């Protein structure tokens, strides 16, 4: 199933969630097939981008201006 990168407000991240890796403010939410999710700051989302795209069914980037289907 292809994952989708969509543009949504930070409200969709259920702010004030913090990065699962470092504790910074979350900017990206990764929804997994199991229904659980991971949240990352921009730095760690970029660092793990390739691996996240392999396991995600949806990637929500609060800073993205255009929805992108991966």
C-alpha positions as YAML, in Angstrom:
chain: A
units: angstrom
residues:
- id: 1
  name: UNK
  ca: [0.00, 0.00, 0.00]
- id: 2
  name: UNK
  ca: [1.56, 3.33, -0.98]
- id: 3
  name: UNK
  ca: [2.04, 5.85, 1.76]
- id: 4
  name: UNK
  ca: [0.77, 9.37, 1.41]
- id: 5
  name: UNK
  ca: [2.52, 12.55, 2.45]
- id: 6
  name: UNK
  ca: [-0.12, 15.12, 3.24]
- id: 7
  name: UNK
  ca: [-0.17, 18.71, 4.38]
- id: 8
  name: UNK
  ca: [-2.02, 19.15, 7.62]
- id: 9
  name: UNK
  ca: [-1.89, 21.56, 10.48]
- id: 10
  name: UNK
  ca: [0.08, 20.82, 13.61]
- id: 11
  name: UNK
  ca: [-3.31, 20.12, 15.23]
- id: 12
  name: UNK
  ca: [-3.22, 16.76, 13.42]
- id: 13
  name: UNK
  ca: [-0.06, 15.96, 15.32]
- id: 14
  name: UNK
  ca: [-2.00, 16.45, 18.55]
- id: 15
  name: UNK
  ca: [0.43, 19.09, 19.69]
- id: 16
  name: UNK
  ca: [2.24, 19.31, 22.06]
- id: 17
  name: UNK
  ca: [3.66, 15.93, 21.11]
- id: 18
  name: UNK
  ca: [7.41, 15.77, 21.09]
- id: 19
  name: UNK
  ca: [9.82, 13.87, 18.89]
- id: 20
  name: UNK
  ca: [10.03, 10.20, 19.84]
- id: 21
  name: UNK
  ca: [13.79, 10.44, 19.37]
- id: 22
  name: UNK
  ca: [14.94, 13.69, 21.01]
- id: 23
  name: UNK
  ca: [12.03, 15.48, 22.65]
- id: 24
  name: UNK
  ca: [11.88, 18.49, 20.28]
- id: 25
  name: UNK
  ca: [8.46, 19.66, 19.05]
- id: 26
  name: UNK
  ca: [7.02, 17.11, 16.61]
- id: 27
  name: UNK
  ca: [6.62, 18.23, 13.00]
- id: 28
  name: UNK
  ca: [6.02, 14.86, 11.30]
- id: 29
  name: UNK
  ca: [3.60, 12.09, 12.21]
- id: 30
  name: UNK
  ca: [4.09, 8.61, 10.73]
- id: 31
  name: UNK
  ca: [1.04, 6.34, 10.76]
- id: 32
  name: UNK
  ca: [1.83, 2.62, 10.72]
- id: 33
  name: UNK
  ca: [-0.33, -0.22, 9.37]
- id: 34
  name: UNK
  ca: [-1.01, -1.37, 12.93]
- id: 35
  name: UNK
  ca: [-2.76, 1.94, 13.58]
- id: 36
  name: UNK
  ca: [-0.06, 3.21, 15.91]
- id: 37
  name: UNK
  ca: [2.03, 6.20, 15.06]
- id: 38
  name: UNK
  ca: [5.42, 7.79, 15.56]
- id: 39
  name: UNK
  ca: [6.18, 11.50, 15.75]
- id: 40
  name: UNK
  ca: [9.44, 13.19, 14.88]
- id: 41
  name: UNK
  ca: [11.01, 16.61, 14.72]
- id: 42
  name: UNK
  ca: [12.03, 17.73, 11.25]
- id: 43
  name: UNK
  ca: [15.65, 16.69, 11.80]
- id: 44
  name: UNK
  ca: [14.90, 13.10, 12.77]
- id: 45
  name: UNK
  ca: [12.14, 12.76, 10.15]
- id: 46
  name: UNK
  ca: [14.74, 13.62, 7.48]
- id: 47
  name: UNK
  ca: [17.33, 11.33, 9.06]
- id: 48
  name: UNK
  ca: [14.98, 8.32, 9.04]
- id: 49
  name: UNK
  ca: [13.03, 9.25, 5.90]
- id: 50
  name: UNK
  ca: [13.88, 6.16, 3.80]
- id: 51
  name: UNK
  ca: [13.14, 3.71, 6.62]
- id: 52
  name: UNK
  ca: [9.92, 5.49, 7.56]
- id: 53
  name: UNK
  ca: [8.65, 5.40, 3.97]
- id: 54
  name: UNK
  ca: [9.16, 1.62, 3.97]
- id: 55
  name: UNK
  ca: [6.90, 1.08, 7.00]
- id: 56
  name: UNK
  ca: [4.41, 3.96, 6.87]
- id: 57
  name: UNK
  ca: [0.92, 3.97, 5.43]
- id: 58
  name: UNK
  ca: [0.74, 7.75, 5.85]
- id: 59
  name: UNK
  ca: [3.25, 10.48, 6.61]
- id: 60
  name: UNK
  ca: [1.89, 13.81, 7.78]
- id: 61
  name: UNK
  ca: [4.29, 16.74, 7.57]
- id: 62
  name: UNK
  ca: [2.98, 19.86, 9.31]
- id: 63
  name: UNK
  ca: [5.43, 22.08, 7.39]
- id: 64
  name: UNK
  ca: [4.74, 20.74, 3.90]
- id: 65
  name: UNK
  ca: [2.94, 23.07, 1.51]
- id: 66
  name: UNK
  ca: [1.89, 20.47, -1.07]
- id: 67
  name: UNK
  ca: [0.50, 16.96, -0.52]
- id: 68
  name: UNK
  ca: [2.79, 14.37, -2.09]
- id: 69
  name: UNK
  ca: [1.96, 10.73, -2.79]
- id: 70
  name: UNK
  ca: [5.01, 8.57, -2.35]
...
